[in-house]
Amino acid sequence: MPTEITDTHALLRELEPVVEVNVNRHLATAKEWFPHEYVPWSQGTDFDGVLGGQAWEPGQSKLSDVARTSLIVNLLTEDNLPSYHREIATLFGRDGAWGTWVHRWTAEEGRHGIAIRDYLLTTRAVDPVALERARMTHMALGYDNAYEGVIESIAYVSFQELATRVAHRNTGRISGDPICDQLLAKVAADENLHMLFYRNVLNAAFDLSPNTAMRAVCEVAKTFQMPGRGIENFGRKSVQIAFAGIYDLRIHHDEVIMPILRQVRALERDEFSGDGEAAREELAGFMSELDQNASRFTARREAAQARAASRASAVA
């Protein structure tokens, strides 16, 4: 059994060779793309105000309400990039392989917000005034990492990057706009590569400090929240997104948490002892409960959809 490494600086040093390998893998794998190629500029017109253009009205958007809501949540989440950069630069440092990753990740995430905002404004999918006010409000709150430990933070971003990939990809699919779908597919591809980086580092953390890593993953899985949780009316928007099947408890269990746990073999390793073994049992119990809650939510949604379809049929 490896000696547990709990000191932050020691752990970062031990993980740096793995980080370097995965930074190089990422740079060799990532495909260059340009946000301006996924924005239908020809659809754009001036807004009212300084340029005296046309005022925005809801009817100008081709998107459904839930697609618009999901895109706005995704965009406002991306907008907090300065706070995210501060957090990971403080935790991982700005030198060596860690620093290379921090800056590369920040640059790639930056284009997501650029691309989504340009798309939304050019297609008049959102009220530009309301969007800017929401951005100001959300960014003024900033973002603070809820986890102090290195492994906890790596576990969180492993789950979060995968969750974000799923949210972007599903939003594109339900948007009804092939351009939006293509754009969000590119964004989701970036997020998937980010997830692979963090997941591989998390796997290495398990090899270095299995008990510490197991406890970290257990705590993060149990307390996970999306980084956009500070967005105004986030709870209401999340329910709307969940009922549309963009991101719900079933997706969270099946497509986010479980795949990461399987890939790092969190529930299968045999090198745990003491608190590590207790954490594994605790995590297994939590995942079982999450699975049951996901099934209950799915059943409620199907029942609600059936009632709505019945009412619509009666009216027709």
PDB file of C-alpha atoms in Angstrom:
ATOM      1  CA  MET A   1       0.000   0.000   0.000  1.00  0.00           C
ATOM      2  CA  PRO A   2       1.428   3.444  -0.942  1.00  0.00           C
ATOM      3  CA  THR A   3       2.189   5.965   1.771  1.00  0.00           C
ATOM      4  CA  GLU A   4      -0.612   8.529   1.840  1.00  0.00           C
ATOM      5  CA  ILE A   5       0.476  11.972   0.640  1.00  0.00           C
ATOM      6  CA  THR A   6      -1.614  14.653   2.292  1.00  0.00           C
ATOM      7  CA  ASP A   7       0.665  17.693   2.044  1.00  0.00           C
ATOM      8  CA  THR A   8      -0.588  19.947  -0.765  1.00  0.00           C
ATOM      9  CA  HIS A   9       2.805  20.923  -2.162  1.00  0.00           C
ATOM     10  CA  ALA A  10       4.107  17.366  -2.026  1.00  0.00           C
ATOM     11  CA  LEU A  11       1.020  16.073  -3.794  1.00  0.00           C
ATOM     12  CA  LEU A  12       1.289  18.692  -6.542  1.00  0.00           C
ATOM     13  CA  ARG A  13       4.947  17.754  -7.068  1.00  0.00           C
ATOM     14  CA  GLU A  14       4.165  14.055  -7.228  1.00  0.00           C
ATOM     15  CA  LEU A  15       1.367  14.621  -9.723  1.00  0.00           C
ATOM     16  CA  GLU A  16       3.348  16.982 -11.968  1.00  0.00           C
ATOM     17  CA  PRO A  17       4.824  14.240 -14.220  1.00  0.00           C
ATOM     18  CA  VAL A  18       1.293  12.950 -14.826  1.00  0.00           C
ATOM     19  CA  VAL A  19       0.132  16.484 -15.516  1.00  0.00           C
ATOM     20  CA  GLU A  20       2.938  16.983 -18.034  1.00  0.00           C
ATOM     21  CA  VAL A  21       2.048  13.786 -19.890  1.00  0.00           C
ATOM     22  CA  ASN A  22      -1.588  14.787 -20.029  1.00  0.00           C
ATOM     23  CA  VAL A  23      -0.885  18.374 -21.056  1.00  0.00           C
ATOM     24  CA  ASN A  24       1.137  17.034 -23.980  1.00  0.00           C
ATOM     25  CA  ARG A  25      -1.622  14.570 -24.814  1.00  0.00           C
ATOM     26  CA  HIS A  26      -4.164  17.370 -24.712  1.00  0.00           C
ATOM     27  CA  LEU A  27      -2.131  19.659 -26.955  1.00  0.00           C
ATOM     28  CA  ALA A  28      -1.654  16.845 -29.463  1.00  0.00           C
ATOM     29  CA  THR A  29      -5.350  15.932 -29.436  1.00  0.00           C
ATOM     30  CA  ALA A  30      -7.176  19.273 -29.222  1.00  0.00           C
ATOM     31  CA  LYS A  31      -8.427  20.555 -32.566  1.00  0.00           C
ATOM     32  CA  GLU A  32      -8.124  24.261 -33.306  1.00  0.00           C
ATOM     33  CA  TRP A  33     -11.452  25.926 -34.016  1.00  0.00           C
ATOM     34  CA  PHE A  34     -12.711  29.473 -34.394  1.00  0.00           C
ATOM     35  CA  PRO A  35     -15.874  30.850 -32.788  1.00  0.00           C
ATOM     36  CA  HIS A  36     -16.616  33.233 -35.650  1.00  0.00           C
ATOM     37  CA  GLU A  37     -17.144  30.293 -38.009  1.00  0.00           C
ATOM     38  CA  TYR A  38     -20.131  29.097 -35.971  1.00  0.00           C
ATOM     39  CA  VAL A  39     -22.011  32.402 -35.763  1.00  0.00           C
ATOM     40  CA  PRO A  40     -24.570  33.258 -38.494  1.00  0.00           C
ATOM     41  CA  TRP A  41     -23.455  36.872 -38.847  1.00  0.00           C
ATOM     42  CA  SER A  42     -25.750  37.451 -41.847  1.00  0.00           C
ATOM     43  CA  GLN A  43     -28.740  37.157 -39.509  1.00  0.00           C
ATOM     44  CA  GLY A  44     -27.520  40.028 -37.349  1.00  0.00           C
ATOM     45  CA  THR A  45     -29.035  43.516 -37.219  1.00  0.00           C
ATOM     46  CA  ASP A  46     -28.455  46.545 -35.014  1.00  0.00           C
ATOM     47  CA  PHE A  47     -30.286  46.733 -31.722  1.00  0.00           C
ATOM     48  CA  ASP A  48     -32.070  49.856 -30.560  1.00  0.00           C
ATOM     49  CA  GLY A  49     -30.081  52.329 -28.517  1.00  0.00           C
ATOM     50  CA  VAL A  50     -26.958  54.127 -29.660  1.00  0.00           C
ATOM     51  CA  LEU A  51     -27.192  52.772 -33.217  1.00  0.00           C
ATOM     52  CA  GLY A  52     -30.945  53.290 -33.463  1.00  0.00           C
ATOM     53  CA  GLY A  53     -31.671  49.760 -34.590  1.00  0.00           C
ATOM     54  CA  GLN A  54     -34.569  47.414 -33.924  1.00  0.00           C
ATOM     55  CA  ALA A  55     -35.707  46.736 -30.368  1.00  0.00           C
ATOM     56  CA  TRP A  56     -35.532  43.129 -29.185  1.00  0.00           C
ATOM     57  CA  GLU A  57     -38.757  41.157 -28.883  1.00  0.00           C
ATOM     58  CA  PRO A  58     -39.246  37.518 -27.807  1.00  0.00           C
ATOM     59  CA  GLY A  59     -40.815  36.609 -31.152  1.00  0.00           C
ATOM     60  CA  GLN A  60     -37.539  37.281 -32.950  1.00  0.00           C
ATOM     61  CA  SER A  61     -35.987  34.130 -31.499  1.00  0.00           C
ATOM     62  CA  LYS A  62     -36.336  30.747 -33.162  1.00  0.00           C
ATOM     63  CA  LEU A  63     -35.383  28.948 -29.950  1.00  0.00           C
ATOM     64  CA  SER A  64     -37.785  27.389 -27.481  1.00  0.00           C
ATOM     65  CA  ASP A  65     -37.980  28.879 -24.005  1.00  0.00           C
ATOM     66  CA  VAL A  66     -36.091  25.965 -22.460  1.00  0.00           C
ATOM     67  CA  ALA A  67     -33.331  26.058 -25.090  1.00  0.00           C
ATOM     68  CA  ARG A  68     -32.917  29.786 -24.457  1.00  0.00           C
ATOM     69  CA  THR A  69     -32.861  29.229 -20.688  1.00  0.00           C
ATOM     70  CA  SER A  70     -30.237  26.502 -20.981  1.00  0.00           C
ATOM     71  CA  LEU A  71     -28.043  28.583 -23.284  1.00  0.00           C
ATOM     72  CA  ILE A  72     -28.213  31.549 -20.918  1.00  0.00           C
ATOM     73  CA  VAL A  73     -27.319  29.373 -17.915  1.00  0.00           C
ATOM     74  CA  ASN A  74     -24.440  27.840 -19.849  1.00  0.00           C
ATOM     75  CA  LEU A  75     -23.202  31.248 -20.960  1.00  0.00           C
ATOM     76  CA  LEU A  76     -23.426  32.889 -17.536  1.00  0.00           C
ATOM     77  CA  THR A  77     -21.567  29.910 -16.112  1.00  0.00           C
ATOM     78  CA  GLU A  78     -18.789  30.418 -18.661  1.00  0.00           C
ATOM     79  CA  ASP A  79     -18.724  34.148 -17.867  1.00  0.00           C
ATOM     80  CA  ASN A  80     -17.252  33.531 -14.411  1.00  0.00           C
ATOM     81  CA  LEU A  81     -13.989  32.423 -16.030  1.00  0.00           C
ATOM     82  CA  PRO A  82     -11.881  35.092 -14.267  1.00  0.00           C
ATOM     83  CA  SER A  83     -12.894  33.640 -10.902  1.00  0.00           C
ATOM     84  CA  TYR A  84     -12.304  30.078 -12.075  1.00  0.00           C
ATOM     85  CA  HIS A  85      -8.846  31.034 -13.323  1.00  0.00           C
ATOM     86  CA  ARG A  86      -8.028  32.657 -10.004  1.00  0.00           C
ATOM     87  CA  GLU A  87      -9.056  29.547  -8.113  1.00  0.00           C
ATOM     88  CA  ILE A  88      -7.103  27.012 -10.164  1.00  0.00           C
ATOM     89  CA  ALA A  89      -4.053  29.264 -10.541  1.00  0.00           C
ATOM     90  CA  THR A  90      -3.978  29.693  -6.767  1.00  0.00           C
ATOM     91  CA  LEU A  91      -4.387  25.968  -6.170  1.00  0.00           C
ATOM     92  CA  PHE A  92      -2.229  24.482  -8.918  1.00  0.00           C
ATOM     93  CA  GLY A  93       0.249  27.316  -9.434  1.00  0.00           C
ATOM     94  CA  ARG A  94       1.347  29.136 -12.573  1.00  0.00           C
ATOM     95  CA  ASP A  95       4.659  27.400 -13.190  1.00  0.00           C
ATOM     96  CA  GLY A  96       5.730  24.143 -14.789  1.00  0.00           C
ATOM     97  CA  ALA A  97       3.246  21.680 -16.271  1.00  0.00           C
ATOM     98  CA  TRP A  98       0.510  22.777 -13.887  1.00  0.00           C
ATOM     99  CA  GLY A  99       0.888  26.388 -15.029  1.00  0.00           C
ATOM    100  CA  THR A 100       0.860  25.382 -18.688  1.00  0.00           C
ATOM    101  CA  TRP A 101      -2.412  23.575 -18.118  1.00  0.00           C
ATOM    102  CA  VAL A 102      -3.986  26.429 -16.142  1.00  0.00           C
ATOM    103  CA  HIS A 103      -3.348  28.933 -18.928  1.00  0.00           C
ATOM    104  CA  ARG A 104      -4.295  26.594 -21.772  1.00  0.00           C
ATOM    105  CA  TRP A 105      -7.533  25.604 -20.035  1.00  0.00           C
ATOM    106  CA  THR A 106      -8.386  29.261 -19.437  1.00  0.00           C
ATOM    107  CA  ALA A 107      -7.779  30.176 -23.082  1.00  0.00           C
ATOM    108  CA  GLU A 108      -9.976  27.356 -24.341  1.00  0.00           C
ATOM    109  CA  GLU A 109     -12.774  28.105 -21.892  1.00  0.00           C
ATOM    110  CA  GLY A 110     -12.656  31.762 -22.881  1.00  0.00           C
ATOM    111  CA  ARG A 111     -13.741  31.055 -26.428  1.00  0.00           C
ATOM    112  CA  HIS A 112     -16.846  29.239 -25.211  1.00  0.00           C
ATOM    113  CA  GLY A 113     -18.340  32.389 -23.753  1.00  0.00           C
ATOM    114  CA  ILE A 114     -17.340  34.396 -26.819  1.00  0.00           C
ATOM    115  CA  ALA A 115     -18.957  31.932 -29.201  1.00  0.00           C
ATOM    116  CA  ILE A 116     -22.201  31.439 -27.281  1.00  0.00           C
ATOM    117  CA  ARG A 117     -22.737  35.161 -26.674  1.00  0.00           C
ATOM    118  CA  ASP A 118     -22.076  36.041 -30.319  1.00  0.00           C
ATOM    119  CA  TYR A 119     -24.539  33.358 -31.415  1.00  0.00           C
ATOM    120  CA  LEU A 120     -27.254  34.483 -28.995  1.00  0.00           C
ATOM    121  CA  LEU A 121     -26.975  38.160 -29.897  1.00  0.00           C
ATOM    122  CA  THR A 122     -26.611  37.688 -33.633  1.00  0.00           C
ATOM    123  CA  THR A 123     -29.686  35.451 -33.814  1.00  0.00           C
ATOM    124  CA  ARG A 124     -31.595  37.707 -31.407  1.00  0.00           C
ATOM    125  CA  ALA A 125     -32.243  34.706 -29.199  1.00  0.00           C
ATOM    126  CA  VAL A 126     -32.069  36.733 -25.976  1.00  0.00           C
ATOM    127  CA  ASP A 127     -32.874  40.165 -24.624  1.00  0.00           C
ATOM    128  CA  PRO A 128     -29.422  41.820 -24.796  1.00  0.00           C
ATOM    129  CA  VAL A 129     -30.147  44.189 -21.916  1.00  0.00           C
ATOM    130  CA  ALA A 130     -31.392  41.444 -19.597  1.00  0.00           C
ATOM    131  CA  LEU A 131     -28.434  39.254 -20.573  1.00  0.00           C
ATOM    132  CA  GLU A 132     -25.900  41.962 -19.764  1.00  0.00           C
ATOM    133  CA  ARG A 133     -27.542  42.755 -16.458  1.00  0.00           C
ATOM    134  CA  ALA A 134     -27.537  39.062 -15.567  1.00  0.00           C
ATOM    135  CA  ARG A 135     -23.846  38.855 -16.466  1.00  0.00           C
ATOM    136  CA  MET A 136     -22.998  41.821 -14.264  1.00  0.00           C
ATOM    137  CA  THR A 137     -24.967  40.407 -11.341  1.00  0.00           C
ATOM    138  CA  HIS A 138     -23.512  36.920 -11.641  1.00  0.00           C
ATOM    139  CA  MET A 139     -19.904  37.989 -12.111  1.00  0.00           C
ATOM    140  CA  ALA A 140     -20.139  40.429  -9.226  1.00  0.00           C
ATOM    141  CA  LEU A 141     -20.740  37.413  -6.977  1.00  0.00           C
ATOM    142  CA  GLY A 142     -17.605  35.717  -8.284  1.00  0.00           C
ATOM    143  CA  TYR A 143     -16.874  32.067  -7.629  1.00  0.00           C
ATOM    144  CA  ASP A 144     -15.143  30.388  -4.716  1.00  0.00           C
ATOM    145  CA  ASN A 145     -13.908  26.820  -4.763  1.00  0.00           C
ATOM    146  CA  ALA A 146     -15.948  24.865  -2.226  1.00  0.00           C
ATOM    147  CA  TYR A 147     -13.121  22.371  -1.702  1.00  0.00           C
ATOM    148  CA  GLU A 148      -9.807  23.160  -0.052  1.00  0.00           C
ATOM    149  CA  GLY A 149      -7.903  19.970  -0.851  1.00  0.00           C
ATOM    150  CA  VAL A 150      -6.073  19.279  -4.100  1.00  0.00           C
ATOM    151  CA  ILE A 151      -7.719  15.900  -4.686  1.00  0.00           C
ATOM    152  CA  GLU A 152     -11.168  17.240  -3.814  1.00  0.00           C
ATOM    153  CA  SER A 153     -10.704  19.999  -6.375  1.00  0.00           C
ATOM    154  CA  ILE A 154      -9.480  17.580  -9.042  1.00  0.00           C
ATOM    155  CA  ALA A 155     -12.434  15.294  -8.337  1.00  0.00           C
ATOM    156  CA  TYR A 156     -14.840  18.218  -8.593  1.00  0.00           C
ATOM    157  CA  VAL A 157     -13.578  19.428 -11.961  1.00  0.00           C
ATOM    158  CA  SER A 158     -13.575  15.853 -13.271  1.00  0.00           C
ATOM    159  CA  PHE A 159     -17.313  15.625 -12.574  1.00  0.00           C
ATOM    160  CA  GLN A 160     -17.993  19.226 -13.519  1.00  0.00           C
ATOM    161  CA  GLU A 161     -16.294  19.158 -16.917  1.00  0.00           C
ATOM    162  CA  LEU A 162     -18.249  16.047 -17.855  1.00  0.00           C
ATOM    163  CA  ALA A 163     -21.490  17.575 -16.582  1.00  0.00           C
ATOM    164  CA  THR A 164     -20.830  20.714 -18.616  1.00  0.00           C
ATOM    165  CA  ARG A 165     -20.085  18.661 -21.717  1.00  0.00           C
ATOM    166  CA  VAL A 166     -23.403  16.852 -21.365  1.00  0.00           C
ATOM    167  CA  ALA A 167     -25.326  20.080 -20.733  1.00  0.00           C
ATOM    168  CA  HIS A 168     -23.868  21.810 -23.797  1.00  0.00           C
ATOM    169  CA  ARG A 169     -24.352  18.803 -26.064  1.00  0.00           C
ATOM    170  CA  ASN A 170     -27.954  18.206 -25.028  1.00  0.00           C
ATOM    171  CA  THR A 171     -28.795  21.900 -25.304  1.00  0.00           C
ATOM    172  CA  GLY A 172     -27.574  21.873 -28.890  1.00  0.00           C
ATOM    173  CA  ARG A 173     -29.623  18.791 -29.699  1.00  0.00           C
ATOM    174  CA  ILE A 174     -32.911  20.225 -28.424  1.00  0.00           C
ATOM    175  CA  SER A 175     -32.301  23.715 -29.834  1.00  0.00           C
ATOM    176  CA  GLY A 176     -33.882  22.947 -33.203  1.00  0.00           C
ATOM    177  CA  ASP A 177     -31.143  25.005 -34.867  1.00  0.00           C
ATOM    178  CA  PRO A 178     -28.412  23.097 -36.736  1.00  0.00           C
ATOM    179  CA  ILE A 179     -26.026  26.034 -36.290  1.00  0.00           C
ATOM    180  CA  CYS A 180     -26.512  26.049 -32.522  1.00  0.00           C
ATOM    181  CA  ASP A 181     -26.087  22.283 -32.467  1.00  0.00           C
ATOM    182  CA  GLN A 182     -22.793  22.489 -34.365  1.00  0.00           C
ATOM    183  CA  LEU A 183     -21.495  25.275 -32.134  1.00  0.00           C
ATOM    184  CA  LEU A 184     -22.309  23.512 -28.895  1.00  0.00           C
ATOM    185  CA  ALA A 185     -20.848  20.268 -30.233  1.00  0.00           C
ATOM    186  CA  LYS A 186     -17.510  22.093 -30.576  1.00  0.00           C
ATOM    187  CA  VAL A 187     -17.815  23.493 -27.063  1.00  0.00           C
ATOM    188  CA  ALA A 188     -18.717  20.051 -25.711  1.00  0.00           C
ATOM    189  CA  ALA A 189     -15.684  18.518 -27.439  1.00  0.00           C
ATOM    190  CA  ASP A 190     -13.427  20.957 -25.574  1.00  0.00           C
ATOM    191  CA  GLU A 191     -15.133  20.132 -22.290  1.00  0.00           C
ATOM    192  CA  ASN A 192     -14.665  16.423 -22.926  1.00  0.00           C
ATOM    193  CA  LEU A 193     -10.909  16.863 -23.374  1.00  0.00           C
ATOM    194  CA  HIS A 194     -10.789  18.908 -20.181  1.00  0.00           C
ATOM    195  CA  MET A 195     -12.602  16.106 -18.377  1.00  0.00           C
ATOM    196  CA  LEU A 196     -10.126  13.538 -19.689  1.00  0.00           C
ATOM    197  CA  PHE A 197      -7.231  15.599 -18.358  1.00  0.00           C
ATOM    198  CA  TYR A 198      -8.667  15.922 -14.871  1.00  0.00           C
ATOM    199  CA  ARG A 199      -9.929  12.343 -14.760  1.00  0.00           C
ATOM    200  CA  ASN A 200      -6.477  11.012 -15.630  1.00  0.00           C
ATOM    201  CA  VAL A 201      -4.903  13.143 -12.912  1.00  0.00           C
ATOM    202  CA  LEU A 202      -7.554  11.934 -10.457  1.00  0.00           C
ATOM    203  CA  ASN A 203      -6.699   8.357 -11.358  1.00  0.00           C
ATOM    204  CA  ALA A 204      -3.049   9.083 -10.565  1.00  0.00           C
ATOM    205  CA  ALA A 205      -4.096  10.625  -7.244  1.00  0.00           C
ATOM    206  CA  PHE A 206      -5.809   7.332  -6.368  1.00  0.00           C
ATOM    207  CA  ASP A 207      -2.548   5.509  -7.078  1.00  0.00           C
ATOM    208  CA  LEU A 208      -0.598   7.912  -4.864  1.00  0.00           C
ATOM    209  CA  SER A 209      -3.032   8.312  -1.964  1.00  0.00           C
ATOM    210  CA  PRO A 210      -5.943   5.877  -2.296  1.00  0.00           C
ATOM    211  CA  ASN A 211      -7.601   6.516   1.074  1.00  0.00           C
ATOM    212  CA  THR A 212      -7.363  10.307   0.755  1.00  0.00           C
ATOM    213  CA  ALA A 213      -8.620  10.163  -2.817  1.00  0.00           C
ATOM    214  CA  MET A 214     -11.517   7.891  -1.886  1.00  0.00           C
ATOM    215  CA  ARG A 215     -12.674  10.206   0.882  1.00  0.00           C
ATOM    216  CA  ALA A 216     -12.293  13.203  -1.454  1.00  0.00           C
ATOM    217  CA  VAL A 217     -14.352  11.636  -4.233  1.00  0.00           C
ATOM    218  CA  CYS A 218     -17.035  10.551  -1.778  1.00  0.00           C
ATOM    219  CA  GLU A 219     -17.398  14.045  -0.337  1.00  0.00           C
ATOM    220  CA  VAL A 220     -17.452  15.722  -3.752  1.00  0.00           C
ATOM    221  CA  ALA A 221     -20.000  13.286  -5.199  1.00  0.00           C
ATOM    222  CA  LYS A 222     -22.295  13.846  -2.224  1.00  0.00           C
ATOM    223  CA  THR A 223     -22.062  17.647  -2.268  1.00  0.00           C
ATOM    224  CA  PHE A 224     -21.641  18.338  -5.991  1.00  0.00           C
ATOM    225  CA  GLN A 225     -23.216  21.495  -7.362  1.00  0.00           C
ATOM    226  CA  MET A 226     -22.802  23.067 -10.773  1.00  0.00           C
ATOM    227  CA  PRO A 227     -20.575  26.169 -10.881  1.00  0.00           C
ATOM    228  CA  GLY A 228     -23.495  28.259 -12.132  1.00  0.00           C
ATOM    229  CA  ARG A 229     -25.452  27.737  -8.918  1.00  0.00           C
ATOM    230  CA  GLY A 230     -25.061  31.441  -8.081  1.00  0.00           C
ATOM    231  CA  ILE A 231     -27.031  32.513 -11.159  1.00  0.00           C
ATOM    232  CA  GLU A 232     -30.236  34.326 -10.256  1.00  0.00           C
ATOM    233  CA  ASN A 233     -33.191  31.906 -10.131  1.00  0.00           C
ATOM    234  CA  PHE A 234     -30.811  29.009 -10.791  1.00  0.00           C
ATOM    235  CA  GLY A 235     -33.075  26.534  -8.994  1.00  0.00           C
ATOM    236  CA  ARG A 236     -36.100  27.354 -11.140  1.00  0.00           C
ATOM    237  CA  LYS A 237     -34.016  27.291 -14.305  1.00  0.00           C
ATOM    238  CA  SER A 238     -32.491  23.936 -13.308  1.00  0.00           C
ATOM    239  CA  VAL A 239     -35.946  22.401 -12.894  1.00  0.00           C
ATOM    240  CA  GLN A 240     -36.948  23.648 -16.349  1.00  0.00           C
ATOM    241  CA  ILE A 241     -33.734  22.205 -17.816  1.00  0.00           C
ATOM    242  CA  ALA A 242     -34.277  18.906 -15.998  1.00  0.00           C
ATOM    243  CA  PHE A 243     -37.873  18.506 -17.199  1.00  0.00           C
ATOM    244  CA  ALA A 244     -36.659  19.040 -20.763  1.00  0.00           C
ATOM    245  CA  GLY A 245     -34.178  16.184 -20.340  1.00  0.00           C
ATOM    246  CA  ILE A 246     -31.142  18.398 -20.877  1.00  0.00           C
ATOM    247  CA  TYR A 247     -29.634  17.684 -17.477  1.00  0.00           C
ATOM    248  CA  ASP A 248     -31.450  15.775 -14.755  1.00  0.00           C
ATOM    249  CA  LEU A 249     -30.744  13.345 -11.931  1.00  0.00           C
ATOM    250  CA  ARG A 250     -30.766  10.327 -14.244  1.00  0.00           C
ATOM    251  CA  ILE A 251     -28.218  11.954 -16.528  1.00  0.00           C
ATOM    252  CA  HIS A 252     -26.194  13.065 -13.507  1.00  0.00           C
ATOM    253  CA  HIS A 253     -26.041   9.495 -12.191  1.00  0.00           C
ATOM    254  CA  ASP A 254     -25.668   7.578 -15.460  1.00  0.00           C
ATOM    255  CA  GLU A 255     -23.632   9.937 -17.626  1.00  0.00           C
ATOM    256  CA  VAL A 256     -21.540  11.954 -15.180  1.00  0.00           C
ATOM    257  CA  ILE A 257     -20.848  10.450 -11.763  1.00  0.00           C
ATOM    258  CA  MET A 258     -20.800   6.742 -12.628  1.00  0.00           C
ATOM    259  CA  PRO A 259     -18.526   7.033 -15.697  1.00  0.00           C
ATOM    260  CA  ILE A 260     -15.876   8.863 -13.667  1.00  0.00           C
ATOM    261  CA  LEU A 261     -16.127   6.359 -10.824  1.00  0.00           C
ATOM    262  CA  ARG A 262     -15.766   3.472 -13.263  1.00  0.00           C
ATOM    263  CA  GLN A 263     -12.783   4.960 -15.050  1.00  0.00           C
ATOM    264  CA  VAL A 264     -10.827   5.565 -11.827  1.00  0.00           C
ATOM    265  CA  ARG A 265     -12.120   2.267 -10.374  1.00  0.00           C
ATOM    266  CA  ALA A 266     -13.192   4.042  -7.214  1.00  0.00           C
ATOM    267  CA  LEU A 267     -15.564   1.287  -6.141  1.00  0.00           C
ATOM    268  CA  GLU A 268     -13.392  -1.592  -7.338  1.00  0.00           C
ATOM    269  CA  ARG A 269      -9.922  -0.932  -5.921  1.00  0.00           C
ATOM    270  CA  ASP A 270      -8.734  -3.156  -3.090  1.00  0.00           C
ATOM    271  CA  GLU A 271      -6.023  -0.978  -1.563  1.00  0.00           C
ATOM    272  CA  PHE A 272      -8.273   0.985   0.803  1.00  0.00           C
ATOM    273  CA  SER A 273      -8.104   0.799   4.569  1.00  0.00           C
ATOM    274  CA  GLY A 274      -9.674   2.631   7.482  1.00  0.00           C
ATOM    275  CA  ASP A 275     -11.390   5.828   6.353  1.00  0.00           C
ATOM    276  CA  GLY A 276     -10.814   4.974   2.706  1.00  0.00           C
ATOM    277  CA  GLU A 277     -12.830   1.777   2.988  1.00  0.00           C
ATOM    278  CA  ALA A 278     -15.499   3.585   5.003  1.00  0.00           C
ATOM    279  CA  ALA A 279     -15.672   6.272   2.317  1.00  0.00           C
ATOM    280  CA  ARG A 280     -16.099   3.669  -0.408  1.00  0.00           C
ATOM    281  CA  GLU A 281     -19.023   2.097   1.437  1.00  0.00           C
ATOM    282  CA  GLU A 282     -20.502   5.538   2.030  1.00  0.00           C
ATOM    283  CA  LEU A 283     -20.142   6.403  -1.648  1.00  0.00           C
ATOM    284  CA  ALA A 284     -21.755   3.127  -2.731  1.00  0.00           C
ATOM    285  CA  GLY A 285     -24.715   3.880  -0.477  1.00  0.00           C
ATOM    286  CA  PHE A 286     -24.996   7.423  -1.823  1.00  0.00           C
ATOM    287  CA  MET A 287     -24.926   6.235  -5.437  1.00  0.00           C
ATOM    288  CA  SER A 288     -27.696   3.750  -4.696  1.00  0.00           C
ATOM    289  CA  GLU A 289     -29.802   6.530  -3.188  1.00  0.00           C
ATOM    290  CA  LEU A 290     -29.036   8.833  -6.129  1.00  0.00           C
ATOM    291  CA  ASP A 291     -30.133   6.095  -8.520  1.00  0.00           C
ATOM    292  CA  GLN A 292     -33.439   5.703  -6.663  1.00  0.00           C
ATOM    293  CA  ASN A 293     -34.022   9.476  -6.622  1.00  0.00           C
ATOM    294  CA  ALA A 294     -33.282   9.613 -10.343  1.00  0.00           C
ATOM    295  CA  SER A 295     -35.856   6.909 -11.031  1.00  0.00           C
ATOM    296  CA  ARG A 296     -38.462   8.736  -8.946  1.00  0.00           C
ATOM    297  CA  PHE A 297     -37.790  12.001 -10.792  1.00  0.00           C
ATOM    298  CA  THR A 298     -38.073  10.278 -14.174  1.00  0.00           C
ATOM    299  CA  ALA A 299     -41.380   8.709 -13.158  1.00  0.00           C
ATOM    300  CA  ARG A 300     -42.767  12.064 -11.979  1.00  0.00           C
ATOM    301  CA  ARG A 301     -41.690  13.737 -15.213  1.00  0.00           C
ATOM    302  CA  GLU A 302     -43.280  11.041 -17.361  1.00  0.00           C
ATOM    303  CA  ALA A 303     -46.505  11.329 -15.385  1.00  0.00           C
ATOM    304  CA  ALA A 304     -46.522  15.112 -15.760  1.00  0.00           C
ATOM    305  CA  GLN A 305     -45.867  14.831 -19.493  1.00  0.00           C
ATOM    306  CA  ALA A 306     -48.681  12.311 -19.850  1.00  0.00           C
ATOM    307  CA  ARG A 307     -51.096  14.650 -18.051  1.00  0.00           C
ATOM    308  CA  ALA A 308     -50.043  17.555 -20.250  1.00  0.00           C
ATOM    309  CA  ALA A 309     -50.506  15.479 -23.397  1.00  0.00           C
ATOM    310  CA  SER A 310     -53.921  14.376 -22.203  1.00  0.00           C
ATOM    311  CA  ARG A 311     -55.020  17.969 -21.560  1.00  0.00           C
ATOM    312  CA  ALA A 312     -53.732  19.059 -24.952  1.00  0.00           C
ATOM    313  CA  SER A 313     -55.610  16.216 -26.627  1.00  0.00           C
ATOM    314  CA  ALA A 314     -58.821  17.167 -24.818  1.00  0.00           C
ATOM    315  CA  VAL A 315     -58.518  20.802 -25.903  1.00  0.00           C
ATOM    316  CA  ALA A 316     -57.860  19.769 -29.505  1.00  0.00           C
TER     317      ALA A 316
END
